[in-house]
């Protein structure tokens, strides 16, 4: 269904180098304070966590007043979900959250990244809030804190209320952006007495391009490029409005930032020229979202490349979009672009990925551990941030249940060991990565793949809902205990 299309591919500026666009990158150096080091491991106080999202785990889609989301509708379109399943039941996390929090505690994680289901709080997206929906998140947060786990809340992980899609065209309209700001204000007012860290939108690069550009995700539209660019701009505006809402309505000291599937660019090999090329590529390949959030402007190269398809915007919108953030969340799974220096065009040349490039059991999930070293390192320099969190990283696996009832997922351990070693290399060099959230706590509804792709540390039997620790859960527990990648 999705062969040849990266799950987390931004792709807006594919072919930028070939377009012959000059794009000098300002030479700026990020000089964050180096945190105390743990000899032979990650910095002292490094935050270890895991993550899920509401539609993928909660289930209970028609319980306690929850409204419909665009995914509730989309999964019922024949052929859209690989195995024909839905998130109606998923992991029953809505009812089993205490059991699942016990699993997080068992790992030794000190943080849990979860998302709030917008239609659970506001069945129509706006209007009268649903108190039973809010009560669930009160219970969830309280149970996390009771177990010594810090809640990290994501405001939006793709479950847009269907009513907003029907009434306004969803993210095609700035009306949805304004309503999202109101929703963010409500969440901040009611939960930031205990939740001190908030992600705004998860993976604009995925839900915009896949949902409105190529129709693979909800709401399943295939719109012209000009519309896609405008929708992406609107999502950046929604992010900015949410940042302002959290500042205005959240408890003082609440931190807020984006969580983006950055278009990951890395030098093909380490030379000064190739590293410089990767810098330029990382900025320009993310110019339509992350760069405008972090700098308050679209790059000249982006606007020239987009041409008549460029988004329409005002200076006031750019000011909102670039509202200062407290941290940068990066979802990093696989390299999208290996680049070398070029004396033509933008100064970099993206290289084709050979068919023989190693990957996990998801074709898009190429194994490039150095990506998690280069991307935070270059991002910190480009955008001068002193707090980066790896908001997602992990892999699917075959996860065969052995005759003894156990899952020996040495493939996942291989992936994690190598990525974490490269992440530790980055922190050793002072790259300001402050924490890591492994995707995912447990197998769940994996969007267009349904239940076919398993990313969890815990295996889930979706018939019985029994959770079983995989070998990778023990691996991750050991990493956390030692605060070191070589565990």
XYZ file of C-alpha atoms in Angstrom:
487
model
C 0.000 0.000 0.000
C 2.704 2.434 0.936
C 5.750 0.900 -0.749
C 8.132 3.563 -1.933
C 6.617 6.243 0.276
C 8.428 6.940 3.533
C 6.097 6.880 6.523
C 7.564 10.065 7.893
C 8.642 11.760 4.668
C 8.209 15.514 4.428
C 9.215 15.630 0.761
C 8.105 19.198 0.056
C 11.441 20.267 -1.311
C 12.469 17.094 -3.113
C 14.596 18.110 -6.047
C 15.602 21.433 -4.520
C 19.255 20.970 -5.391
C 18.443 20.120 -8.974
C 16.380 23.293 -9.237
C 19.585 25.281 -9.072
C 18.669 27.391 -6.056
C 21.408 29.174 -4.179
C 20.899 28.883 -0.439
C 23.703 30.106 1.796
C 23.341 29.107 5.424
C 24.303 31.585 8.073
C 27.255 30.358 10.125
C 25.828 30.203 13.629
C 27.129 28.137 16.490
C 24.948 26.824 19.278
C 26.856 26.794 22.546
C 24.582 25.183 25.125
C 25.818 24.587 28.616
C 27.175 21.061 28.890
C 25.188 19.066 31.467
C 27.008 16.945 34.053
C 28.307 13.738 32.493
C 27.772 10.228 33.672
C 31.121 8.558 33.048
C 30.761 6.269 30.038
C 27.122 7.084 29.470
C 24.528 9.760 28.932
C 24.526 13.034 30.900
C 23.302 12.905 34.484
C 19.581 13.590 34.565
C 19.006 12.398 31.003
C 15.269 11.755 30.626
C 14.263 8.251 29.556
C 10.712 7.735 28.389
C 8.359 5.941 26.069
C 5.392 7.068 24.001
C 1.967 6.291 22.535
C -0.837 8.271 20.912
C -4.533 8.461 21.683
C -6.124 6.921 18.576
C -3.498 4.205 18.413
C -4.090 2.859 21.932
C -7.156 4.245 23.674
C -10.043 2.506 21.917
C -13.425 3.372 23.475
C -14.190 5.581 20.482
C -17.905 5.825 21.290
C -17.692 5.880 25.078
C -18.274 8.691 27.570
C -19.218 11.300 25.002
C -16.218 11.103 22.671
C -16.910 12.531 19.224
C -15.755 11.128 15.912
C -12.340 11.933 14.473
C -11.214 11.928 10.860
C -9.545 8.577 11.517
C -12.797 7.038 12.726
C -14.240 7.824 9.316
C -11.129 7.084 7.264
C -10.576 3.545 8.600
C -14.005 2.569 7.286
C -13.132 3.372 3.681
C -12.501 -0.001 1.993
C -8.853 -0.601 1.155
C -7.397 2.240 3.193
C -6.129 0.087 6.089
C -3.870 -2.791 5.121
C -5.503 -5.433 7.325
C -8.959 -3.880 7.484
C -8.792 -3.159 11.219
C -9.738 0.032 13.051
C -8.805 1.861 16.234
C -12.233 1.227 17.722
C -10.765 -1.116 20.305
C -7.006 -0.771 19.792
C -5.286 -1.500 23.136
C -8.232 -0.602 25.381
C -5.868 1.840 27.070
C -8.876 3.934 28.055
C -9.787 1.158 30.480
C -6.394 -0.507 31.002
C -4.282 2.600 31.604
C -3.311 1.530 35.122
C -1.991 -1.779 33.803
C -0.070 0.065 31.081
C 1.408 2.588 33.489
C 2.669 -0.343 35.543
C 4.516 -1.495 32.406
C 6.145 1.930 32.061
C 7.244 1.790 35.679
C 8.595 -1.717 35.157
C 10.892 -0.366 32.449
C 12.278 2.261 34.798
C 11.077 5.096 32.553
C 10.717 8.454 34.222
C 8.500 9.994 31.529
C 5.544 9.007 29.375
C 4.560 10.851 26.237
C 0.844 10.509 25.471
C -1.588 12.501 23.367
C -4.965 13.929 24.254
C -7.795 12.961 21.930
C -9.239 16.304 20.848
C -12.708 14.807 20.107
C -12.763 13.218 23.555
C -12.577 16.662 25.139
C -14.596 18.517 22.492
C -16.791 16.101 20.512
C -17.322 18.713 17.781
C -13.890 20.268 18.120
C -15.327 23.387 19.710
C -18.353 24.361 21.735
C -19.205 22.698 25.005
C -16.433 20.542 26.519
C -17.037 16.959 27.552
C -16.265 16.605 31.284
C -16.035 12.800 31.113
C -13.277 13.105 28.527
C -11.288 15.466 30.709
C -11.807 13.167 33.677
C -9.968 10.383 31.866
C -6.861 12.524 31.431
C -7.068 13.636 35.061
C -7.016 9.966 36.072
C -4.203 9.166 33.658
C -2.000 12.029 34.859
C -2.658 11.263 38.513
C -1.771 7.589 38.026
C 1.465 8.525 36.246
C 2.520 10.854 39.047
C 1.542 8.272 41.650
C 4.053 5.931 39.996
C 6.837 8.499 39.744
C 6.417 9.008 35.984
C 6.430 12.486 34.489
C 3.570 13.133 32.019
C 4.538 14.711 28.686
C 1.375 15.708 26.862
C 0.884 16.013 23.093
C -2.027 18.199 22.056
C -2.495 16.770 18.566
C -1.568 13.361 17.198
C -3.744 13.368 14.082
C -7.229 12.703 15.501
C -8.876 15.878 14.199
C -12.562 16.083 15.134
C -14.562 15.065 12.071
C -16.923 17.973 12.650
C -14.117 20.438 11.901
C -13.275 18.619 8.676
C -16.935 18.710 7.671
C -17.575 22.336 8.605
C -14.301 24.057 7.708
C -12.269 21.630 5.634
C -10.078 20.768 8.609
C -6.567 22.183 8.338
C -7.465 23.840 5.037
C -9.020 26.638 7.077
C -7.473 29.022 9.583
C -10.729 28.670 11.493
C -9.516 25.233 12.578
C -6.235 26.835 13.697
C -8.103 29.283 15.918
C -10.251 26.510 17.394
C -7.102 24.488 18.039
C -5.737 27.438 20.001
C -8.893 27.466 22.127
C -8.596 23.719 22.678
C -4.948 24.140 23.700
C -5.949 26.849 26.165
C -8.537 24.529 27.730
C -6.051 21.679 28.107
C -3.425 23.999 29.558
C -5.853 25.508 32.046
C -7.007 22.116 33.328
C -3.905 19.923 33.245
C -0.737 21.995 33.576
C -1.024 22.081 37.332
C 0.511 18.586 37.003
C 1.716 18.389 33.389
C 4.762 20.608 32.950
C 5.744 19.736 29.362
C 3.510 20.039 26.302
C 4.120 19.101 22.675
C 1.899 20.969 20.215
C 1.384 19.076 16.944
C 2.949 15.724 16.193
C 4.477 15.289 12.741
C 3.000 18.012 10.596
C 5.204 16.656 7.837
C 3.303 13.372 7.932
C -0.311 14.344 8.492
C -0.273 17.214 5.991
C 1.475 15.486 3.098
C -0.006 12.036 3.620
C -3.482 13.258 4.569
C -3.987 16.119 2.128
C -1.318 15.554 -0.519
C -1.271 11.878 -1.477
C -4.365 10.614 0.327
C -2.740 7.761 2.236
C -3.784 9.064 5.680
C -6.962 10.679 6.959
C -8.789 12.576 5.585
C -7.558 10.893 2.397
C -7.376 13.859 0.026
C -5.157 14.501 -2.996
C -4.959 18.257 -3.280
C -2.783 20.465 -5.500
C 0.653 21.419 -4.187
C -0.424 25.000 -3.518
C -3.138 23.726 -1.185
C -0.736 21.351 0.545
C 1.742 24.179 1.163
C -1.042 26.359 2.548
C -2.250 23.579 4.846
C 1.292 23.113 6.123
C 1.461 26.854 6.806
C -1.850 26.585 8.651
C -0.468 23.766 10.796
C 2.502 25.979 11.683
C 0.059 28.745 12.577
C -1.880 26.300 14.768
C 1.372 25.407 16.499
C 2.078 29.079 17.212
C -1.420 29.698 18.520
C -1.071 26.673 20.797
C 2.250 27.946 22.142
C 0.626 31.274 22.960
C -2.368 29.535 24.544
C -0.166 27.414 26.793
C 1.781 30.520 27.828
C -1.424 32.424 28.607
C -3.445 29.685 30.308
C -0.918 27.189 31.606
C 0.689 27.188 34.979
C 3.797 29.326 35.160
C 6.858 27.303 34.181
C 5.036 25.025 31.752
C 7.285 24.253 28.788
C 6.053 23.864 25.225
C 7.487 22.903 21.839
C 6.826 20.992 18.602
C 7.369 17.295 17.867
C 8.276 16.945 14.214
C 9.274 14.124 11.896
C 12.167 16.179 10.653
C 13.297 15.410 7.112
C 16.511 13.785 8.268
C 19.608 14.791 6.290
C 23.096 13.474 6.994
C 26.446 13.757 5.224
C 27.220 10.704 3.114
C 30.553 10.688 4.927
C 32.272 13.068 7.278
C 34.194 15.820 5.513
C 33.871 19.555 6.254
C 32.293 20.093 2.836
C 29.735 17.327 3.234
C 28.852 18.383 6.780
C 28.265 21.907 5.529
C 26.099 20.509 2.735
C 24.080 18.508 5.276
C 23.522 21.691 7.297
C 22.081 23.475 4.302
C 20.020 20.448 3.327
C 18.559 20.039 6.819
C 17.412 23.638 6.858
C 16.041 23.710 3.331
C 14.370 20.307 3.419
C 12.538 21.500 6.552
C 11.953 25.061 5.407
C 8.186 24.659 5.087
C 7.594 23.926 8.761
C 10.379 23.633 11.335
C 12.525 26.421 9.959
C 9.677 28.929 9.822
C 8.715 27.966 13.389
C 12.248 28.445 14.640
C 13.149 31.557 12.630
C 9.892 33.308 11.760
C 10.535 33.349 8.024
C 10.397 31.183 4.961
C 13.775 30.845 3.304
C 14.326 32.512 -0.046
C 15.108 29.109 -1.523
C 11.801 27.662 -0.312
C 9.770 30.536 -1.727
C 11.622 30.442 -5.037
C 11.189 26.690 -5.333
C 7.496 26.846 -4.405
C 6.875 29.710 -6.823
C 3.169 30.223 -7.419
C 2.476 27.329 -5.019
C 3.964 29.196 -2.068
C 1.642 29.667 0.924
C -0.139 32.966 1.440
C 0.576 34.574 4.797
C 0.903 37.794 6.736
C 3.686 39.178 8.881
C 1.344 38.846 11.861
C 0.994 35.116 11.178
C 4.757 34.675 10.965
C 5.084 36.357 14.339
C 2.584 33.930 15.854
C 4.209 30.925 14.171
C 7.619 31.843 15.596
C 6.434 32.269 19.174
C 9.460 31.183 21.237
C 9.511 27.511 22.218
C 11.213 25.882 25.193
C 12.455 22.785 23.413
C 12.545 21.074 20.041
C 11.101 17.579 19.719
C 12.546 15.498 16.875
C 11.058 12.196 15.713
C 13.988 10.349 14.141
C 13.700 6.886 12.640
C 15.566 6.698 9.349
C 17.679 8.815 7.025
C 15.661 10.512 4.291
C 18.640 12.112 2.564
C 22.326 11.387 2.450
C 23.981 14.385 0.840
C 27.323 15.436 -0.552
C 28.628 18.896 -1.292
C 27.846 20.369 -4.676
C 29.124 23.461 -6.451
C 25.766 23.810 -8.168
C 22.336 24.803 -6.963
C 21.791 24.891 -3.240
C 25.232 23.623 -2.333
C 24.170 20.058 -1.630
C 23.252 17.029 -3.673
C 20.836 14.393 -2.308
C 21.987 10.901 -3.209
C 19.653 8.122 -4.367
C 19.016 5.405 -1.783
C 19.979 2.011 -3.254
C 17.417 -0.780 -3.178
C 19.943 -2.841 -1.230
C 20.088 -0.320 1.622
C 19.368 -2.212 4.863
C 15.966 -1.710 6.414
C 13.754 -3.177 9.098
C 10.548 -5.054 8.335
C 8.948 -1.766 7.308
C 10.487 -0.902 3.943
C 10.599 2.818 4.729
C 12.526 2.226 7.960
C 16.088 2.272 6.680
C 18.779 1.516 9.237
C 20.971 4.598 9.524
C 22.059 4.990 13.159
C 24.298 7.964 12.363
C 21.126 9.925 11.570
C 20.362 10.343 15.268
C 23.844 11.790 15.736
C 23.911 14.219 12.820
C 20.366 15.551 12.891
C 20.345 16.867 16.515
C 23.910 18.117 16.099
C 23.060 20.112 12.990
C 19.631 21.184 14.267
C 21.161 22.671 17.408
C 23.526 24.703 15.270
C 21.020 25.837 12.668
C 18.253 26.811 15.070
C 20.346 27.683 18.112
C 18.315 25.566 20.501
C 19.700 24.338 23.814
C 17.058 21.676 24.515
C 16.301 18.852 22.107
C 14.258 15.769 22.895
C 14.078 12.706 20.691
C 10.300 12.601 20.857
C 10.100 9.327 18.900
C 12.535 6.630 17.824
C 12.031 2.919 17.446
C 11.300 0.182 14.946
C 8.787 -2.392 13.883
C 9.814 -6.035 13.933
C 8.574 -9.481 13.005
C 8.088 -10.260 16.707
C 7.343 -13.953 16.408
C 5.999 -15.547 19.581
C 8.272 -18.525 20.332
C 6.974 -21.888 21.560
C 7.959 -20.841 25.078
C 5.625 -17.845 24.769
C 8.429 -15.267 24.585
C 9.411 -12.758 21.894
C 13.128 -12.652 21.163
C 13.244 -9.438 19.135
C 16.981 -9.213 18.671
C 16.358 -7.191 15.506
C 14.835 -4.386 17.572
C 17.672 -4.617 20.091
C 20.169 -4.307 17.242
C 18.400 -1.213 15.956
C 18.098 0.439 19.356
C 21.644 -0.396 20.458
C 23.136 1.221 17.371
C 20.915 4.296 17.420
C 21.457 4.887 21.123
C 25.211 4.536 20.694
C 25.108 7.312 18.114
C 22.874 9.419 20.344
C 25.352 8.974 23.198
C 28.100 10.057 20.815
C 26.140 13.267 20.267
C 25.661 13.991 23.961
C 29.344 13.206 24.570
C 30.120 16.078 22.211
C 27.773 18.457 24.027
C 24.840 18.263 21.634
C 21.924 19.407 23.830
C 19.745 16.304 23.667
C 18.038 16.168 27.062
C 15.872 13.084 26.725
C 14.613 10.202 24.598
C 11.133 8.719 24.108
C 11.103 5.230 22.641
C 8.278 4.462 20.209
C 6.424 2.588 21.375
C 5.470 1.323 24.796
C 3.423 -1.477 23.247
C 2.163 -2.727 19.924
C -0.779 -0.656 18.766
C -2.897 0.402 15.800
C -0.209 1.479 13.335
C -2.309 3.738 11.093
C -2.481 2.532 7.470
C -0.823 -0.751 8.440
C -3.528 -1.516 10.988
C -2.308 -4.119 13.458
C 0.243 -5.583 11.027
C 3.268 -3.564 12.148
C 4.460 -3.961 15.723
C 6.633 -1.242 17.280
C 6.158 -2.050 20.956
C 8.465 -3.091 23.742
C 5.462 -5.106 24.908
C 3.703 -7.539 22.619
C -0.083 -7.204 22.577
C -2.443 -10.035 21.736
C -5.258 -7.954 20.282
C -7.795 -10.724 20.856
C -7.111 -11.148 24.564
C -5.381 -7.770 25.199
C -2.635 -9.602 27.080
C 0.634 -7.630 27.189
C 3.876 -9.625 27.122
C 7.320 -8.109 27.551
C 9.629 -8.634 24.572
C 13.345 -9.145 25.028
C 13.800 -5.498 23.980
C 11.939 -4.418 27.108
C 14.703 -5.982 29.185
C 17.295 -4.334 26.959
C 15.735 -0.894 27.394
C 15.371 -1.405 31.150
C 19.105 -2.135 31.291
C 19.951 0.957 29.231
C 17.912 3.133 31.586
C 19.389 1.566 34.700
C 22.946 2.136 33.459
C 22.170 5.433 31.686
C 24.356 4.136 28.884
C 23.855 2.890 25.326
C 26.262 -0.032 25.593
C 24.031 -1.957 27.970
